[in-house]
mmCIF file of C-alpha atoms and ligand atoms in Angstrom:
data_model
loop_
_atom_site.group_PDB
_atom_site.id
_atom_site.type_symbol
_atom_site.label_atom_id
_atom_site.label_comp_id
_atom_site.label_asym_id
_atom_site.label_seq_id
_atom_site.Cartn_x
_atom_site.Cartn_y
_atom_site.Cartn_z
ATOM 1 C CA UNK A 338 115.941 80.569 91.237
ATOM 2 C CA UNK A 339 117.288 80.179 94.802
ATOM 3 C CA UNK A 340 118.758 82.819 97.088
ATOM 4 C CA UNK A 341 122.109 82.237 98.844
ATOM 5 C CA UNK A 342 123.874 83.413 101.980
ATOM 6 C CA UNK A 343 127.533 82.558 101.312
ATOM 7 C CA UNK A 344 129.958 81.594 104.084
ATOM 8 C CA UNK A 345 131.641 85.026 103.767
ATOM 9 C CA UNK A 346 128.140 86.472 104.522
ATOM 10 C CA UNK A 347 127.759 87.622 100.920
ATOM 11 C CA UNK A 348 124.116 87.693 99.880
ATOM 12 C CA UNK A 349 123.287 86.410 96.435
ATOM 13 C CA UNK A 350 120.044 86.864 94.528
ATOM 14 C CA UNK A 351 120.189 84.776 91.363
ATOM 15 C CA UNK A 352 117.668 87.042 89.662
ATOM 16 C CA UNK A 353 116.141 90.451 90.476
ATOM 17 C CA UNK A 354 113.192 90.419 92.849
ATOM 18 C CA UNK A 355 110.284 92.763 92.075
ATOM 19 C CA UNK A 356 107.097 93.233 94.064
ATOM 20 C CA UNK A 357 104.195 95.665 94.427
ATOM 21 C CA UNK A 358 105.211 98.107 97.163
ATOM 22 C CA UNK A 359 102.634 98.735 99.943
ATOM 23 C CA UNK A 360 104.168 102.176 100.587
ATOM 24 C CA UNK A 361 104.350 103.763 97.120
ATOM 25 C CA UNK A 362 102.152 101.422 95.062
ATOM 26 C CA UNK A 363 104.881 100.913 92.421
ATOM 27 C CA UNK A 364 105.823 97.506 91.045
ATOM 28 C CA UNK A 365 109.494 97.974 91.878
ATOM 29 C CA UNK A 366 112.679 96.025 92.422
ATOM 30 C CA UNK A 367 113.638 95.008 95.966
ATOM 31 C CA UNK A 368 117.247 95.792 96.857
ATOM 32 C CA UNK A 369 118.934 93.744 99.598
ATOM 33 C CA UNK A 370 119.858 95.674 102.749
ATOM 34 C CA UNK A 371 120.527 93.042 105.438
ATOM 35 C CA UNK A 372 120.431 89.285 105.952
ATOM 36 C CA UNK A 373 121.227 86.974 108.894
ATOM 37 C CA UNK A 374 124.884 85.934 108.951
ATOM 38 C CA UNK A 375 126.069 82.548 107.655
ATOM 39 C CA UNK A 376 127.316 81.665 111.154
ATOM 40 C CA UNK A 377 123.984 82.330 112.852
ATOM 41 C CA UNK A 378 122.011 80.401 110.235
ATOM 42 C CA UNK A 379 124.429 77.456 110.238
ATOM 43 C CA UNK A 380 124.446 77.349 114.040
ATOM 44 C CA UNK A 381 120.731 77.758 114.756
ATOM 45 C CA UNK A 382 119.404 76.013 111.607
ATOM 46 C CA UNK A 383 116.038 77.844 111.564
ATOM 47 C CA UNK A 384 113.170 76.824 109.255
ATOM 48 C CA UNK A 385 112.899 80.382 107.943
ATOM 49 C CA UNK A 386 115.227 83.354 107.607
ATOM 50 C CA UNK A 387 114.110 86.992 107.847
ATOM 51 C CA UNK A 388 115.499 89.344 105.193
ATOM 52 C CA UNK A 389 115.512 93.106 104.924
ATOM 53 C CA UNK A 390 115.202 94.815 101.539
ATOM 54 C CA UNK A 391 114.369 98.340 100.423
ATOM 55 C CA UNK A 392 112.019 99.484 97.658
ATOM 56 C CA UNK A 393 113.990 100.811 94.653
ATOM 57 C CA UNK A 394 111.237 103.359 93.968
ATOM 58 C CA UNK A 395 110.569 104.888 97.417
ATOM 59 C CA UNK A 396 113.405 103.531 99.593
ATOM 60 C CA UNK A 397 111.034 102.283 102.332
ATOM 61 C CA UNK A 398 112.161 99.095 104.143
ATOM 62 C CA UNK A 399 110.550 95.815 103.041
ATOM 63 C CA UNK A 400 110.573 92.748 105.288
ATOM 64 C CA UNK A 401 110.557 89.268 103.760
ATOM 65 C CA UNK A 402 110.779 85.697 104.974
ATOM 66 C CA UNK A 403 112.295 82.762 103.086
ATOM 67 C CA UNK A 404 112.416 79.046 103.905
ATOM 68 C CA UNK A 405 115.905 77.631 104.564
ATOM 69 C CA UNK A 406 116.432 74.815 102.056
ATOM 70 C CA UNK A 407 119.965 73.558 102.548
ATOM 71 C CA UNK A 408 122.985 74.298 104.712
ATOM 72 C CA UNK A 409 126.433 73.390 103.330
ATOM 73 C CA UNK A 410 129.984 74.384 104.241
ATOM 74 C CA UNK A 411 130.013 76.948 101.385
ATOM 75 C CA UNK A 412 126.611 78.526 101.603
ATOM 76 C CA UNK A 413 123.015 78.440 102.792
ATOM 77 C CA UNK A 414 120.315 78.061 100.206
ATOM 78 C CA UNK A 415 117.005 79.888 100.727
ATOM 79 C CA UNK A 416 113.803 79.145 98.820
ATOM 80 C CA UNK A 417 113.049 81.690 96.071
ATOM 81 C CA UNK A 418 109.352 82.072 96.923
ATOM 82 C CA UNK A 419 109.861 84.719 99.597
ATOM 83 C CA UNK A 420 106.872 85.742 101.689
ATOM 84 C CA UNK A 421 106.168 89.407 102.357
ATOM 85 C CA UNK A 422 105.740 90.019 106.057
ATOM 86 C CA UNK A 423 103.961 93.333 105.481
ATOM 87 C CA UNK A 424 100.768 93.114 103.494
ATOM 88 C CA UNK A 425 99.786 95.845 101.054
ATOM 89 C CA UNK A 426 97.128 98.099 102.597
ATOM 90 C CA UNK A 427 93.944 98.715 100.695
ATOM 91 C CA UNK A 428 93.762 102.295 99.439
ATOM 92 C CA UNK A 429 90.780 104.677 99.548
ATOM 93 C CA UNK A 430 90.264 108.433 99.197
ATOM 94 C CA UNK A 431 89.391 108.796 102.875
ATOM 95 C CA UNK A 432 89.428 112.612 102.802
ATOM 96 C CA UNK A 433 85.902 112.614 101.344
ATOM 97 C CA UNK A 434 84.361 110.644 104.237
ATOM 98 C CA UNK A 435 82.866 111.965 107.500
ATOM 99 C CA UNK A 436 85.207 111.209 110.444
ATOM 100 C CA UNK A 437 83.221 108.311 111.961
ATOM 101 C CA UNK A 438 82.812 106.583 108.607
ATOM 102 C CA UNK A 439 86.479 107.131 107.795
ATOM 103 C CA UNK A 440 87.589 105.431 111.014
ATOM 104 C CA UNK A 441 85.276 102.443 110.488
ATOM 105 C CA UNK A 442 86.195 101.995 106.824
ATOM 106 C CA UNK A 443 89.926 102.174 107.622
ATOM 107 C CA UNK A 444 89.574 99.437 110.243
ATOM 108 C CA UNK A 445 87.441 97.364 107.882
ATOM 109 C CA UNK A 446 90.043 97.514 105.106
ATOM 110 C CA UNK A 447 92.840 96.866 107.634
ATOM 111 C CA UNK A 448 91.083 93.624 108.682
ATOM 112 C CA UNK A 449 91.107 92.597 105.022
ATOM 113 C CA UNK A 450 94.801 93.473 104.607
ATOM 114 C CA UNK A 451 95.622 91.416 107.706
ATOM 115 C CA UNK A 452 93.750 88.427 106.281
ATOM 116 C CA UNK A 453 91.236 88.450 109.179
ATOM 117 C CA UNK A 454 88.403 87.711 106.763
ATOM 118 C CA UNK A 455 85.529 87.124 109.182
ATOM 119 C CA UNK A 456 86.481 90.189 111.222
ATOM 120 C CA UNK A 457 86.498 91.959 107.846
ATOM 121 C CA UNK A 458 82.954 90.708 107.053
ATOM 122 C CA UNK A 459 81.662 91.819 110.462
ATOM 123 C CA UNK A 460 83.235 95.273 110.008
ATOM 124 C CA UNK A 461 81.808 95.500 106.458
ATOM 125 C CA UNK A 462 78.322 95.178 107.888
ATOM 126 C CA UNK A 463 78.936 97.594 110.757
ATOM 127 C CA UNK A 464 80.461 100.250 108.491
ATOM 128 C CA UNK A 465 77.688 99.870 105.910
ATOM 129 C CA UNK A 466 74.972 100.141 108.594
ATOM 130 C CA UNK A 467 76.555 103.247 110.096
ATOM 131 C CA UNK A 468 76.806 104.891 106.678
ATOM 132 C CA UNK A 469 73.224 103.990 105.730
ATOM 133 C CA UNK A 470 71.813 105.353 109.007
ATOM 134 C CA UNK A 471 73.287 108.728 108.129
ATOM 135 C CA UNK A 472 72.341 108.654 104.432
ATOM 136 C CA UNK A 473 68.605 108.249 105.002
ATOM 137 C CA UNK A 474 65.785 105.779 104.431
ATOM 138 C CA UNK A 475 66.113 105.200 100.718
ATOM 139 C CA UNK A 476 69.867 104.708 100.708
ATOM 140 C CA UNK A 477 69.766 101.002 101.564
ATOM 141 C CA UNK A 478 67.626 100.055 98.533
ATOM 142 C CA UNK A 479 69.832 102.256 96.332
ATOM 143 C CA UNK A 480 73.056 100.648 97.603
ATOM 144 C CA UNK A 481 71.607 97.158 97.279
ATOM 145 C CA UNK A 482 70.473 97.822 93.678
ATOM 146 C CA UNK A 483 73.832 99.221 92.725
ATOM 147 C CA UNK A 484 75.668 96.278 94.352
ATOM 148 C CA UNK A 485 73.573 93.702 92.470
ATOM 149 C CA UNK A 486 74.002 95.596 89.198
ATOM 150 C CA UNK A 487 77.786 95.783 89.720
ATOM 151 C CA UNK A 488 78.081 92.053 90.528
ATOM 152 C CA UNK A 489 75.891 91.159 87.549
ATOM 153 C CA UNK A 490 78.061 93.247 85.185
ATOM 154 C CA UNK A 491 81.180 91.514 86.524
ATOM 155 C CA UNK A 492 79.509 88.103 86.066
ATOM 156 C CA UNK A 493 79.984 87.149 89.717
ATOM 157 C CA UNK A 494 78.379 83.744 90.465
ATOM 158 C CA UNK A 495 75.066 83.462 92.339
ATOM 159 C CA UNK A 496 76.489 82.023 95.596
ATOM 160 C CA UNK A 497 79.121 84.772 95.941
ATOM 161 C CA UNK A 498 76.527 87.412 95.058
ATOM 162 C CA UNK A 499 74.134 86.234 97.759
ATOM 163 C CA UNK A 500 76.953 85.988 100.345
ATOM 164 C CA UNK A 501 78.192 89.519 99.611
ATOM 165 C CA UNK A 502 74.626 90.854 99.655
ATOM 166 C CA UNK A 503 73.938 89.089 102.999
ATOM 167 C CA UNK A 504 77.170 90.359 104.596
ATOM 168 C CA UNK A 505 76.340 93.953 103.738
ATOM 169 C CA UNK A 506 72.572 94.156 103.963
ATOM 170 C CA UNK A 507 70.904 91.217 105.793
ATOM 171 C CA UNK A 508 69.087 92.040 109.028
ATOM 172 C CA UNK A 509 70.198 88.963 111.017
ATOM 173 C CA UNK A 510 72.645 89.224 113.904
ATOM 174 C CA UNK A 511 75.879 87.966 112.343
ATOM 175 C CA UNK A 512 77.185 88.023 108.774
ATOM 176 C CA UNK A 513 77.848 84.601 107.174
ATOM 177 C CA UNK A 514 81.380 83.090 107.171
ATOM 178 C CA UNK A 515 83.235 84.035 103.997
ATOM 179 C CA UNK A 516 85.896 82.412 101.811
ATOM 180 C CA UNK A 517 89.000 84.240 100.489
ATOM 181 C CA UNK A 518 87.380 84.478 97.027
ATOM 182 C CA UNK A 519 84.200 85.977 98.462
ATOM 183 C CA UNK A 520 86.277 88.399 100.544
ATOM 184 C CA UNK A 521 88.095 89.562 97.392
ATOM 185 C CA UNK A 522 84.752 90.410 95.744
ATOM 186 C CA UNK A 523 83.435 91.945 98.961
ATOM 187 C CA UNK A 524 86.377 94.346 99.343
ATOM 188 C CA UNK A 525 85.984 95.678 95.799
ATOM 189 C CA UNK A 526 82.198 95.937 96.166
ATOM 190 C CA UNK A 527 82.497 97.779 99.483
ATOM 191 C CA UNK A 528 85.036 100.288 98.151
ATOM 192 C CA UNK A 529 82.880 100.885 95.086
ATOM 193 C CA UNK A 530 79.725 101.578 97.150
ATOM 194 C CA UNK A 531 81.542 104.041 99.411
ATOM 195 C CA UNK A 532 83.248 105.641 96.413
ATOM 196 C CA UNK A 533 79.916 106.169 94.647
ATOM 197 C CA UNK A 534 78.169 107.578 97.696
ATOM 198 C CA UNK A 535 80.884 109.845 99.046
ATOM 199 C CA UNK A 536 83.762 110.442 96.647
ATOM 200 C CA UNK A 537 82.064 110.560 93.250
ATOM 201 C CA UNK A 538 79.136 112.644 94.505
ATOM 202 C CA UNK A 539 81.453 115.139 96.242
ATOM 203 C CA UNK A 540 83.581 115.498 93.094
ATOM 204 C CA UNK A 541 80.465 115.954 90.961
ATOM 205 C CA UNK A 542 79.014 118.588 93.337
ATOM 206 C CA UNK A 543 82.318 120.491 93.252
ATOM 207 C CA UNK A 544 82.419 120.366 89.456
ATOM 208 C CA UNK A 545 78.821 121.608 89.170
ATOM 209 C CA UNK A 546 79.465 124.445 91.627
ATOM 210 C CA UNK A 547 82.489 125.531 89.588
ATOM 211 C CA UNK A 548 80.492 125.359 86.351
ATOM 212 C CA UNK A 549 77.656 127.464 87.821
ATOM 213 C CA UNK A 550 80.163 130.022 89.088
ATOM 214 C CA UNK A 551 81.684 130.509 85.631
ATOM 215 C CA UNK A 552 78.255 130.494 83.950
ATOM 216 C CA UNK A 553 77.036 133.257 86.328
ATOM 217 C CA UNK A 554 80.184 135.251 85.827
ATOM 218 C CA UNK A 555 80.013 135.160 82.021
ATOM 219 C CA UNK A 556 76.313 136.141 82.086
ATOM 220 C CA UNK A 557 77.230 139.188 84.229
ATOM 221 C CA UNK A 558 75.314 138.147 87.362
ATOM 222 C CA UNK A 559 78.500 138.362 89.386
ATOM 223 C CA UNK A 560 80.354 141.648 89.361
ATOM 224 C CA UNK A 561 84.089 141.115 89.463
ATOM 225 C CA UNK A 562 85.604 143.261 92.201
ATOM 226 C CA UNK A 563 87.587 145.471 89.834
ATOM 227 C CA UNK A 564 84.957 146.031 87.156
ATOM 228 C CA UNK A 565 83.901 149.510 88.434
ATOM 229 C CA UNK A 566 87.530 150.510 88.932
ATOM 230 C CA UNK A 567 88.381 149.604 85.355
ATOM 231 C CA UNK A 568 85.481 151.686 84.058
ATOM 232 C CA UNK A 569 86.712 154.725 85.962
ATOM 233 C CA UNK A 570 90.175 154.287 84.567
ATOM 234 C CA UNK A 571 88.802 154.047 81.035
HETATM 235 ZN ZN1 ZN B 344 107.959 101.735 97.377
#
């Protein structure tokens, strides 16, 4: 259903607009905040109009662009398939990463969010190499095995699998050019590898430490600070 800017500057959405919000991650309604005036649109007759909305869930501004379809004396009709000017950023639990890896992975995922897919592929390889250098000799074979296992479980086709594998692990100078579909697999694969190596292992180590602490305490190896004091009082 189309969107209208009426000649009294009233803005009319014929049905509610909902989108995934890049700020709060909610699938929420977009509420109109500002639109170009009827006069300006009628006078300048642009191909596209910029619109400002806000997210109903978190109130952050959302910028959209819509094609101008028709200009009449009563109103201006905009195409309903609005384009989001801001892309959703890829999320990751960065707090678990060493600083250098965090910076590289952020830039890598930003390239993906910006749609710079070959820059994204190049950064995937750089970030993976930097991480593997720090993780030791056997890490590369481990990462490669876990990538192939993951892609096999998800029934990813052979061409995509070999492209993703080459981007991340091949020893040649430049990663191969990638398609949008390959990039979509690559971004999930990359996040999964970094999650396994840094986030999951850190969470597991913390859980084991906590478990050992309580096990030691219940077996009496650790003396709670007040134990002696309590005995005296008794
Ligand atoms: Zn939001």
